[in-house]
XYZ file of C-alpha atoms in Angstrom:
634
model
C -43.733 46.143 -26.430
C -45.325 49.576 -26.335
C -45.543 51.473 -29.578
C -44.665 55.102 -28.896
C -44.796 56.449 -32.439
C -48.525 57.065 -32.798
C -49.623 60.330 -34.403
C -53.197 61.403 -33.726
C -55.627 63.124 -36.027
C -56.587 66.696 -35.206
C -59.311 68.164 -37.437
C -61.517 71.135 -36.617
C -63.487 69.945 -33.632
C -60.527 68.420 -32.783
C -59.815 64.693 -32.567
C -61.835 62.535 -34.962
C -62.506 58.881 -34.673
C -64.390 56.430 -36.793
C -67.343 55.700 -34.879
C -67.784 52.016 -34.603
C -70.740 52.940 -32.500
C -71.536 50.163 -30.193
C -74.972 49.868 -28.787
C -73.666 46.655 -27.409
C -72.318 49.216 -24.946
C -75.775 49.715 -23.481
C -77.714 50.716 -20.397
C -81.277 50.482 -19.206
C -82.565 53.842 -18.096
C -86.332 54.044 -17.913
C -86.276 57.808 -17.963
C -82.880 59.225 -18.790
C -81.838 62.461 -17.183
C -81.784 65.372 -19.551
C -80.147 68.775 -19.723
C -78.004 69.853 -16.792
C -78.861 66.792 -14.709
C -76.463 64.836 -16.888
C -73.595 66.901 -15.550
C -73.969 65.475 -12.062
C -72.687 62.099 -13.149
C -69.850 62.660 -15.537
C -66.247 61.650 -16.026
C -63.375 62.039 -13.636
C -62.605 65.429 -15.182
C -62.728 68.592 -13.073
C -66.223 70.037 -13.002
C -65.302 73.698 -12.842
C -68.030 76.023 -14.029
C -70.625 73.270 -13.669
C -74.125 74.578 -14.152
C -73.010 77.449 -16.323
C -75.329 78.566 -19.073
C -72.907 77.254 -21.695
C -72.917 73.820 -20.105
C -76.703 73.742 -19.825
C -77.180 74.650 -23.464
C -74.588 72.139 -24.639
C -76.033 69.298 -22.568
C -79.532 70.073 -23.787
C -78.288 69.925 -27.376
C -76.545 66.607 -26.737
C -79.759 65.201 -25.297
C -81.717 66.301 -28.391
C -79.103 64.651 -30.582
C -79.403 61.440 -28.575
C -83.159 61.454 -29.088
C -82.644 61.967 -32.831
C -80.318 58.978 -32.956
C -82.870 56.807 -31.180
C -85.448 57.838 -33.764
C -83.039 56.831 -36.523
C -82.115 53.575 -34.798
C -85.139 52.532 -32.718
C -83.652 49.152 -31.765
C -81.474 51.130 -29.408
C -84.429 51.787 -27.141
C -84.775 48.064 -26.463
C -81.081 47.710 -25.702
C -81.115 50.777 -23.485
C -84.380 50.119 -21.689
C -85.755 53.372 -23.094
C -88.778 51.990 -24.940
C -91.359 53.193 -22.421
C -93.273 56.386 -21.755
C -92.736 59.012 -24.436
C -90.538 56.576 -26.361
C -92.968 53.638 -26.273
C -93.673 53.955 -30.002
C -90.073 52.941 -30.710
C -90.829 49.447 -29.466
C -92.654 48.469 -32.639
C -90.050 49.836 -35.041
C -86.756 48.734 -36.572
C -84.116 50.747 -38.379
C -85.128 51.522 -41.939
C -82.357 49.930 -44.025
C -83.382 51.410 -47.362
C -81.056 53.607 -49.412
C -83.387 56.578 -48.963
C -83.343 56.236 -45.186
C -79.563 55.916 -45.209
C -79.331 59.198 -47.131
C -81.642 60.877 -44.629
C -79.496 59.688 -41.721
C -76.417 61.055 -43.432
C -78.078 64.458 -43.818
C -79.204 64.436 -40.201
C -75.707 63.647 -38.985
C -74.266 66.487 -41.063
C -76.761 68.943 -39.572
C -75.970 67.801 -36.032
C -72.265 68.259 -36.741
C -72.930 71.817 -37.898
C -74.741 72.526 -34.638
C -71.937 71.024 -32.562
C -69.305 73.055 -34.360
C -71.132 76.258 -33.411
C -70.460 75.623 -29.719
C -67.650 77.697 -28.230
C -65.442 75.330 -26.177
C -64.286 78.282 -24.070
C -67.829 78.625 -22.702
C -67.822 75.080 -21.311
C -66.489 73.409 -18.200
C -63.745 70.821 -18.865
C -66.135 67.897 -18.402
C -68.780 69.180 -20.794
C -66.114 70.280 -23.266
C -64.955 66.668 -23.446
C -68.517 65.483 -24.051
C -68.987 67.962 -26.888
C -65.562 67.304 -28.386
C -66.158 63.557 -28.359
C -69.639 63.736 -29.874
C -68.509 66.214 -32.522
C -65.553 64.019 -33.420
C -67.843 61.028 -33.809
C -70.177 62.942 -36.088
C -67.342 64.407 -38.116
C -65.730 61.086 -38.851
C -69.120 59.472 -39.431
C -70.107 62.070 -41.999
C -66.707 61.747 -43.633
C -67.184 57.995 -43.717
C -70.457 58.321 -45.567
C -68.698 60.591 -48.061
C -65.730 58.284 -48.536
C -67.699 55.030 -48.575
C -71.293 55.514 -49.813
C -71.569 51.734 -49.982
C -72.029 48.803 -47.663
C -72.965 49.074 -44.027
C -72.182 52.591 -42.913
C -74.569 52.646 -39.966
C -73.825 55.794 -37.987
C -75.307 54.240 -34.893
C -76.732 50.764 -34.523
C -77.398 48.085 -31.954
C -75.289 45.076 -32.944
C -74.196 45.919 -36.436
C -71.734 48.633 -35.515
C -68.664 47.826 -37.590
C -67.973 49.628 -40.823
C -67.862 47.373 -43.838
C -67.975 47.883 -47.601
C -70.672 45.198 -47.807
C -74.367 45.544 -46.975
C -74.811 41.884 -46.044
C -72.156 39.344 -45.086
C -71.912 36.268 -42.912
C -71.289 38.617 -39.977
C -73.578 41.570 -40.558
C -77.044 42.312 -41.843
C -80.588 42.237 -40.551
C -80.552 38.441 -40.484
C -77.786 38.622 -37.850
C -79.039 41.586 -35.822
C -82.812 41.458 -35.685
C -83.439 37.904 -34.431
C -80.969 38.522 -31.596
C -82.725 41.766 -30.675
C -86.141 40.129 -30.601
C -85.045 37.053 -28.717
C -82.859 38.710 -26.094
C -83.915 42.339 -25.698
C -87.569 42.865 -26.656
C -89.465 42.632 -23.380
C -93.117 41.528 -23.404
C -95.221 42.526 -20.407
C -98.575 43.343 -22.017
C -100.570 43.188 -25.239
C -99.005 46.392 -26.575
C -95.549 44.858 -26.219
C -96.712 41.734 -28.025
C -98.231 43.754 -30.859
C -94.954 45.663 -31.108
C -93.151 42.330 -31.456
C -95.409 41.351 -34.361
C -94.833 44.771 -35.920
C -91.097 44.249 -35.675
C -91.343 40.851 -37.339
C -93.075 42.511 -40.275
C -90.470 45.281 -40.270
C -87.747 42.623 -40.319
C -89.093 41.306 -43.605
C -88.929 44.835 -45.016
C -85.366 45.254 -43.771
C -84.346 42.160 -45.704
C -85.945 43.449 -48.881
C -84.347 46.879 -48.541
C -80.935 45.350 -47.959
C -81.332 43.164 -51.018
C -81.913 46.236 -53.162
C -78.801 47.881 -51.757
C -76.737 44.738 -52.399
C -77.752 44.925 -56.053
C -77.001 48.654 -56.239
C -73.535 48.229 -54.740
C -72.807 45.357 -57.105
C -73.648 47.625 -60.027
C -71.056 50.042 -58.613
C -68.410 47.310 -58.568
C -68.609 46.314 -54.899
C -69.188 42.584 -54.467
C -68.772 40.307 -51.488
C -65.816 37.958 -52.133
C -66.803 34.556 -53.472
C -65.950 32.520 -50.379
C -68.034 34.744 -48.129
C -70.780 34.881 -50.719
C -71.141 31.119 -50.297
C -71.098 31.256 -46.495
C -73.645 34.067 -46.383
C -75.981 32.394 -48.854
C -75.807 29.153 -46.882
C -76.696 30.937 -43.642
C -79.603 32.793 -45.225
C -81.017 29.634 -46.756
C -80.605 27.726 -43.515
C -82.506 30.463 -41.708
C -85.313 30.333 -44.243
C -85.527 26.551 -43.999
C -85.667 26.378 -40.206
C -89.237 25.725 -39.003
C -90.613 28.925 -37.540
C -91.536 27.437 -34.176
C -87.958 26.189 -33.736
C -86.473 29.647 -34.207
C -85.333 31.366 -31.036
C -87.191 34.596 -31.753
C -90.489 32.701 -32.126
C -89.977 30.154 -29.372
C -89.044 32.823 -26.832
C -91.922 35.041 -27.989
C -94.309 32.265 -27.109
C -92.662 31.894 -23.724
C -92.814 35.639 -23.070
C -96.487 35.978 -23.979
C -97.486 32.954 -21.916
C -95.517 34.238 -18.936
C -97.343 37.570 -19.278
C -100.695 35.748 -19.363
C -101.573 36.961 -22.848
C -102.811 33.669 -24.282
C -101.343 31.263 -26.809
C -102.370 32.786 -30.144
C -99.386 35.131 -30.347
C -96.911 32.446 -31.317
C -99.213 31.361 -34.129
C -99.417 34.936 -35.420
C -95.647 35.284 -35.292
C -95.200 31.969 -37.063
C -97.428 33.172 -39.881
C -95.265 36.267 -40.372
C -92.136 34.132 -40.549
C -93.628 31.700 -43.024
C -95.386 34.240 -45.226
C -92.965 37.176 -45.184
C -89.608 36.581 -43.478
C -88.672 33.205 -44.964
C -89.433 34.372 -48.536
C -87.410 37.548 -47.919
C -84.464 35.505 -46.628
C -84.610 33.304 -49.717
C -84.860 36.320 -52.003
C -81.797 37.844 -50.357
C -79.921 34.558 -50.643
C -80.822 34.259 -54.317
C -79.766 37.843 -55.042
C -76.379 37.350 -53.389
C -75.873 33.940 -55.007
C -76.569 35.452 -58.426
C -73.577 37.749 -57.912
C -71.131 34.953 -57.206
C -69.870 34.589 -60.811
C -68.717 38.221 -60.669
C -67.368 38.026 -57.107
C -63.624 38.385 -56.509
C -61.765 35.204 -55.639
C -59.586 36.944 -53.035
C -60.713 38.212 -49.643
C -59.234 41.699 -49.538
C -61.043 44.863 -50.561
C -58.193 46.003 -52.810
C -59.923 45.293 -56.128
C -63.031 47.411 -55.524
C -63.255 50.997 -56.819
C -61.259 53.542 -54.778
C -59.996 50.702 -52.608
C -56.766 52.317 -51.414
C -58.491 55.526 -50.353
C -61.346 53.684 -48.687
C -59.045 51.342 -46.786
C -56.896 54.258 -45.663
C -60.030 55.866 -44.253
C -61.017 52.652 -42.477
C -57.548 52.474 -40.919
C -57.803 56.053 -39.671
C -61.331 55.450 -38.477
C -60.469 52.331 -36.523
C -57.270 53.569 -34.913
C -57.844 57.357 -34.697
C -54.271 57.790 -35.894
C -52.512 58.879 -39.061
C -50.375 55.769 -39.284
C -50.129 54.188 -42.709
C -50.898 50.533 -43.481
C -47.190 49.901 -44.066
C -46.243 51.386 -40.692
C -48.909 49.340 -38.943
C -47.803 46.167 -40.716
C -44.185 46.600 -39.611
C -45.252 47.479 -36.073
C -47.236 44.249 -35.890
C -44.273 42.188 -37.032
C -42.038 43.819 -34.417
C -44.526 43.237 -31.610
C -44.993 39.594 -32.623
C -41.231 39.067 -32.386
C -41.254 40.613 -28.913
C -44.063 38.379 -27.665
C -42.413 35.285 -29.159
C -39.303 36.048 -27.113
C -41.402 36.445 -23.963
C -43.225 33.170 -24.607
C -40.085 31.140 -25.243
C -39.000 30.443 -21.635
C -42.568 29.695 -20.568
C -42.979 27.160 -23.358
C -39.616 25.606 -22.532
C -40.796 25.158 -18.958
C -43.632 23.046 -20.368
C -41.134 20.815 -22.169
C -41.765 22.491 -25.521
C -38.259 23.273 -26.729
C -38.379 22.664 -30.472
C -39.903 24.787 -33.218
C -41.223 28.326 -33.440
C -43.394 29.763 -30.702
C -46.414 29.273 -32.966
C -45.586 25.614 -33.543
C -45.109 25.032 -29.832
C -48.345 26.841 -28.987
C -50.122 24.653 -31.521
C -48.698 21.542 -29.864
C -49.794 22.772 -26.450
C -53.273 23.475 -27.764
C -53.654 19.860 -28.871
C -53.081 18.354 -25.438
C -56.215 16.370 -24.720
C -56.121 17.204 -21.014
C -56.577 20.867 -21.941
C -59.533 20.395 -24.290
C -63.268 20.175 -23.704
C -65.268 17.508 -25.512
C -66.792 18.724 -28.762
C -70.249 17.673 -27.595
C -73.172 19.434 -25.954
C -71.936 18.175 -22.592
C -68.433 19.437 -23.331
C -69.788 22.826 -24.322
C -71.753 23.013 -21.081
C -68.571 22.190 -19.154
C -66.714 24.942 -21.001
C -69.389 27.519 -20.164
C -69.321 26.412 -16.534
C -65.548 26.863 -16.496
C -65.902 30.421 -17.795
C -68.229 31.196 -14.904
C -65.635 29.919 -12.433
C -63.093 32.272 -14.003
C -65.430 35.215 -13.405
C -66.096 34.146 -9.828
C -62.393 33.783 -9.105
C -61.480 37.228 -10.454
C -64.282 39.279 -8.865
C -62.783 39.489 -5.348
C -59.546 40.902 -6.785
C -61.107 43.837 -8.646
C -60.942 46.301 -5.695
C -57.160 46.105 -6.086
C -57.490 47.588 -9.588
C -60.409 50.016 -9.254
C -61.492 52.570 -6.707
C -65.019 52.758 -8.061
C -66.630 49.384 -8.731
C -69.604 48.532 -10.919
C -71.760 45.437 -10.779
C -70.345 43.591 -13.780
C -73.731 41.995 -14.427
C -73.302 39.298 -17.062
C -74.345 35.930 -18.379
C -72.222 33.758 -20.634
C -73.844 32.161 -23.667
C -72.939 30.175 -26.705
C -73.183 32.021 -30.032
C -76.448 30.768 -31.601
C -75.574 27.793 -33.837
C -77.555 29.324 -36.712
C -74.990 32.112 -37.092
C -71.828 30.634 -35.566
C -70.152 29.919 -38.919
C -70.055 33.641 -39.659
C -69.829 35.025 -36.133
C -66.714 36.219 -34.293
C -65.094 33.850 -31.820
C -66.189 36.008 -28.903
C -68.064 39.258 -28.274
C -69.984 40.964 -25.494
C -71.821 44.035 -24.269
C -73.222 45.245 -20.941
C -76.828 44.981 -19.919
C -79.324 47.135 -18.062
C -78.521 49.364 -15.131
C -81.381 47.935 -13.079
C -80.271 44.364 -13.695
C -83.338 43.439 -15.710
C -81.165 42.666 -18.713
C -77.647 41.393 -17.970
C -74.709 41.876 -20.251
C -74.168 38.916 -22.539
C -70.739 37.468 -23.234
C -70.972 35.229 -26.285
C -68.405 32.561 -27.140
C -68.422 30.694 -30.436
C -68.474 26.958 -29.690
C -68.843 25.471 -33.145
C -65.649 23.526 -32.343
C -64.369 23.308 -28.779
C -60.908 22.406 -30.099
C -60.591 26.120 -30.820
C -60.615 26.799 -27.079
C -57.942 25.026 -25.027
C -58.504 25.660 -21.345
C -55.428 27.882 -20.983
C -56.831 30.479 -23.430
C -60.179 30.990 -21.721
C -59.348 33.180 -18.724
C -57.820 35.990 -20.766
C -60.732 35.870 -23.231
C -63.146 36.196 -20.314
C -61.287 39.187 -18.904
C -61.497 40.841 -22.342
C -65.178 40.221 -23.031
C -66.596 40.149 -19.523
C -64.938 41.641 -16.467
C -62.993 43.862 -16.296
C -63.390 44.153 -20.083
C -66.278 45.168 -22.297
C -69.192 44.427 -19.964
C -67.402 46.001 -17.004
C -66.296 49.088 -18.954
C -69.712 49.514 -20.522
C -71.393 49.836 -17.145
C -69.341 52.931 -16.347
C -70.978 54.638 -19.315
C -74.271 54.496 -17.411
C -73.095 57.635 -15.594
C -72.470 59.612 -18.776
C -74.925 61.686 -20.813
C -77.050 59.427 -22.982
C -75.321 60.270 -26.241
C -71.936 59.356 -24.752
C -73.347 55.965 -23.873
C -74.597 55.534 -27.420
C -71.294 56.385 -29.051
C -68.371 54.009 -29.033
C -64.848 54.175 -30.427
C -63.106 51.058 -31.653
C -59.554 51.820 -30.499
C -60.723 52.883 -27.034
C -63.149 50.002 -26.578
C -60.919 47.230 -27.863
C -57.832 48.828 -26.368
C -59.601 48.678 -23.014
C -60.502 45.043 -23.670
C -56.817 44.184 -24.087
C -55.865 46.335 -21.112
C -58.458 44.386 -19.098
C -56.575 41.205 -19.983
C -53.436 42.890 -18.674
C -55.237 43.863 -15.460
C -56.173 40.224 -14.916
C -52.524 39.241 -15.203
C -51.402 42.086 -12.930
C -53.924 41.002 -10.297
C -51.997 37.751 -9.977
C -54.519 35.501 -11.662
C -51.743 33.511 -13.326
C -49.353 33.382 -10.376
C -50.227 29.728 -9.863
C -51.259 29.076 -13.465
C -48.283 29.159 -15.863
C -50.397 27.749 -18.669
C -52.874 30.575 -18.216
C -50.044 33.084 -18.491
C -49.055 31.466 -21.777
C -52.648 31.929 -22.920
C -52.513 35.593 -21.928
C -49.313 36.244 -23.878
C -50.666 34.255 -26.807
C -53.699 36.562 -26.798
C -51.510 39.674 -26.823
C -49.424 38.211 -29.620
C -52.610 37.400 -31.531
C -53.739 41.036 -31.415
C -50.312 42.120 -32.666
C -50.657 39.566 -35.461
C -53.935 41.192 -36.454
C -51.979 44.303 -37.408
C -50.076 42.166 -39.886
C -52.878 40.144 -41.451
C -55.429 42.955 -41.805
C -52.961 45.159 -43.642
C -51.684 42.115 -45.484
C -55.136 41.276 -46.812
C -56.307 44.735 -47.781
C -53.091 46.614 -48.541
C -50.499 44.028 -49.535
C -52.986 41.843 -51.420
C -52.464 38.643 -49.487
C -54.760 35.742 -50.283
C -57.058 34.365 -47.609
C -55.050 31.141 -47.420
C -51.811 33.093 -47.099
C -53.261 35.098 -44.208
C -54.621 31.958 -42.539
C -51.236 30.233 -42.737
C -49.440 33.287 -41.377
C -51.864 33.639 -38.463
C -51.598 29.941 -37.617
C -47.801 30.126 -37.660
C -47.734 33.236 -35.485
C -50.312 32.201 -32.894
C -50.561 28.422 -32.897
C -54.303 28.615 -33.518
C -56.135 25.793 -35.238
C -56.920 26.230 -38.913
C -60.628 26.478 -38.090
C -60.104 29.306 -35.632
C -57.554 31.134 -37.780
C -59.808 30.940 -40.818
C -62.748 32.271 -38.818
C -60.611 35.220 -37.762
C -59.362 35.930 -41.278
C -62.904 35.716 -42.644
C -63.889 38.371 -40.130
C -61.065 40.728 -41.143
C -62.044 40.367 -44.776
C -65.579 41.628 -44.203
C -64.692 44.279 -41.587
C -61.530 45.894 -43.010
C -59.486 47.838 -40.488
C -61.537 46.945 -37.408
C -58.905 44.516 -36.109
C -56.302 47.294 -36.040
C -57.921 49.117 -33.133
C -57.124 46.523 -30.451
C -53.366 46.789 -30.182
C -53.358 50.455 -31.152
C -55.633 51.293 -28.235
C -53.842 48.965 -25.822
C -50.446 50.421 -26.659
C -51.734 53.961 -26.184
C -53.305 53.211 -22.792
C -49.974 51.785 -21.656
C -48.095 54.772 -23.075
C -50.344 57.080 -21.080
C -49.825 54.959 -17.972
C -46.036 54.974 -18.344
C -46.091 58.728 -18.810
C -48.289 59.206 -15.747
C -45.970 57.028 -13.633
C -42.941 58.977 -14.794
C -44.586 62.306 -13.964
C -46.097 61.282 -10.627
C -43.420 58.989 -9.243
C -44.430 57.656 -5.838
C -47.763 59.479 -6.074
C -48.884 57.330 -8.994
C -51.874 55.170 -8.061
C -52.800 52.527 -10.610
C -56.360 52.412 -9.284
C -56.721 56.121 -9.920
C -55.331 55.725 -13.419
C -57.656 52.815 -14.188
C -60.639 54.728 -12.809
C -59.777 57.718 -14.967
C -59.529 55.699 -18.170
C -62.552 53.476 -17.620
C -64.827 56.287 -16.425
C -63.870 58.477 -19.374
C -66.007 56.347 -21.686
C -65.530 55.782 -25.378
C -63.598 58.594 -27.030
C -60.817 59.188 -29.544
C -57.410 58.303 -28.145
C -56.233 61.887 -28.419
C -59.094 63.065 -26.214
C -58.275 60.298 -23.744
C -54.730 61.647 -23.561
C -56.154 65.025 -22.512
C -58.303 63.390 -19.832
C -55.329 61.515 -18.383
C -53.154 64.633 -18.523
C -55.737 66.536 -16.459
C -55.807 63.697 -13.935
C -52.020 63.754 -13.635
C -52.042 67.517 -13.194
C -54.652 67.213 -10.445
C -52.607 64.548 -8.640
C -49.531 66.753 -8.717
C -51.487 69.559 -7.091
C-alpha cells in the first residue's frame, strides 16, 4: 500500500533532511575533479547554463566544503581512496571524538551553511541548483540537530558511524565498532609511510576511546544514560575486545599480512601489537568500566522517552530520518495499516504452501522453521549460506538491463559480520567500494545464528544490500561532485534499498520461486512493522519485550532476530522510519509519472532518474522527477 499523505519540510534553503551521512556510500577517486569539472558528470537534470559563472563559483565552494569535511573526518579519505597526494597526511589520522572537537565541527558546519545560504539559486543551472539545495539542506538539518541534541553521537559526517543516536557509545556505535573495521578493510599499505600511518591510527584509536569515555560521563551527568540491557551488551563487547590477544585481532593480523605483502619486513606487527596491549586494551577496559559504573542509574526500558527533552528530541529524529512533518502517532497508524495490507497479500501465498491456520506472522514463523529451508548453524553452514548469496547475485545480474538504461559495475563481496561485534550489529548492511575496483563494496550479513535466515528470505535481503540496492546505488554517486557523494539521506537511501527489492520482484526473480516471493512480501511487511515498533518504543513507551513480541507476531521472525532488531531501534531512534517512508514516496512519484506520461512512461528512465539523483531529501527528489517527466512530455 502506498502512503500518499506525506507532507515535506520546507525551510529556508528549502527542503531539509537529517543527514544520516553515509560514508559507507563511498568511492575511490585518486584525484577528484574540482570546480566546474564536476558539472560534466552530474544528475539526469537538464544542464542549461552549464559553465556559467554562478555554477563555477558554486561548484568551487562545494569542493572546498568537501575538503573541510575530509579534514574533520579523515577516515573518509581511506573509504574514498583520497588519501594520496595532497591528502596523504589524512592517512595517519582519525576523527577527533573529543567534546571540544565536536564543538568545532558544529561551528564549521554553521559557517558553511551561512556561505551556502548566500548563493542565489536563480544564478545556477538546474543541476547545480540541486547540488547546492541538497548540500545546504544537509547542513541546515545537521546544525539544527546539534542544537536540538547536544548529546550522544551527532557526527555530521562519518565513515561507518553515520546514524544519529542520543548515546556516545552503544553496542552498535562507537570507535570500537568503526575503527577496527576501517583499519582492517580500508587502510591500504603499500610502503613504509602507509605502515607508519597505520601505527599512528592505532595510537589515535586509543585516544578516541578515552575521549568517548569522557563524553559518556558528561552525558550521564546531563541525564542521558544507555538503557541497562544495552549497557550490559556494550560492556561485554568492550571487555571481550580488550581480552582478545592482539595478534588474533583482525586489524593486527591483516596489518601483518599487508606489510609482508609490501615487503616491509616483519617488525610492524610486533609494533602494532605493542600499541594494542599498552594503549588500546587499557582504553577499552576503561571505557567498559565507565559504562558499567553507570548501570545502576540506567533506565530499565529501551525507549528514549525518559531522558531530558525526550519528546522534542524524538520528534526531531523523526523529521530528520523521514524528511517529513508526520507525527509519531500518524506514522504508527500508517505502519499498522500497511501491515494489515501485506498480511492480506501474504495469505493466499501461505495457503498455497499448506499453511492455512493462524495469523500471517504465525504461519511465517512455521515456514521459517522448516529444516529444508535452513542452513546449518556451523562454520560449514555459514559458508554455504554465503555461497548461496553469491548465486543470487549472479542470477540477478543479467536481468538488470531490463530495469536500468545506465549500468554500473556493482562491485561487491559478501562477508559475515565479524563475530566480535555481531551481538550488537545490524542483521545486514552494506556500502559500495572504489571506482577503480581496488576496494569492492562489502555486503555484511550477521550470521550469529543461521536460524535467523531461512533460505526464502535471502534473495530480497541481497537485492536491498547489494544489487540493485545500496552498493549498486552508491556507485552512481561516483559521477556526482565529491560533497554529494559524502552526504547521504536516510529516507532516500533506505527507500531505494526497499525499491531495489521491488525491482528484483518486478524483474521476475520470483516467477518460479513462490517461497522467495513470500520472503519479499515478508520483508516489505517487516519495514512497515518498523514504523509501529520504533514509535511504540520511543513515543508510546512500549517495553523492549512488548516490542519484540509485537515484531515476532507481525513478521514471523525468530525471537533472536526480532530482539536484535528491537535493540537496534532502541539505540538509533527514528532511523528505522526512513525505509518505508522513502519507499512509499518513490512509488508515489512513479505512479504520478505513469499517470502523466501514459504510454510514454519508461520504467528504465524513471529508475535511472531516481538512482542517478543521489542522496537527497525526498522533496528535492520530487522536483528531479518532475523535471524528468516534463522533459519526456516535450
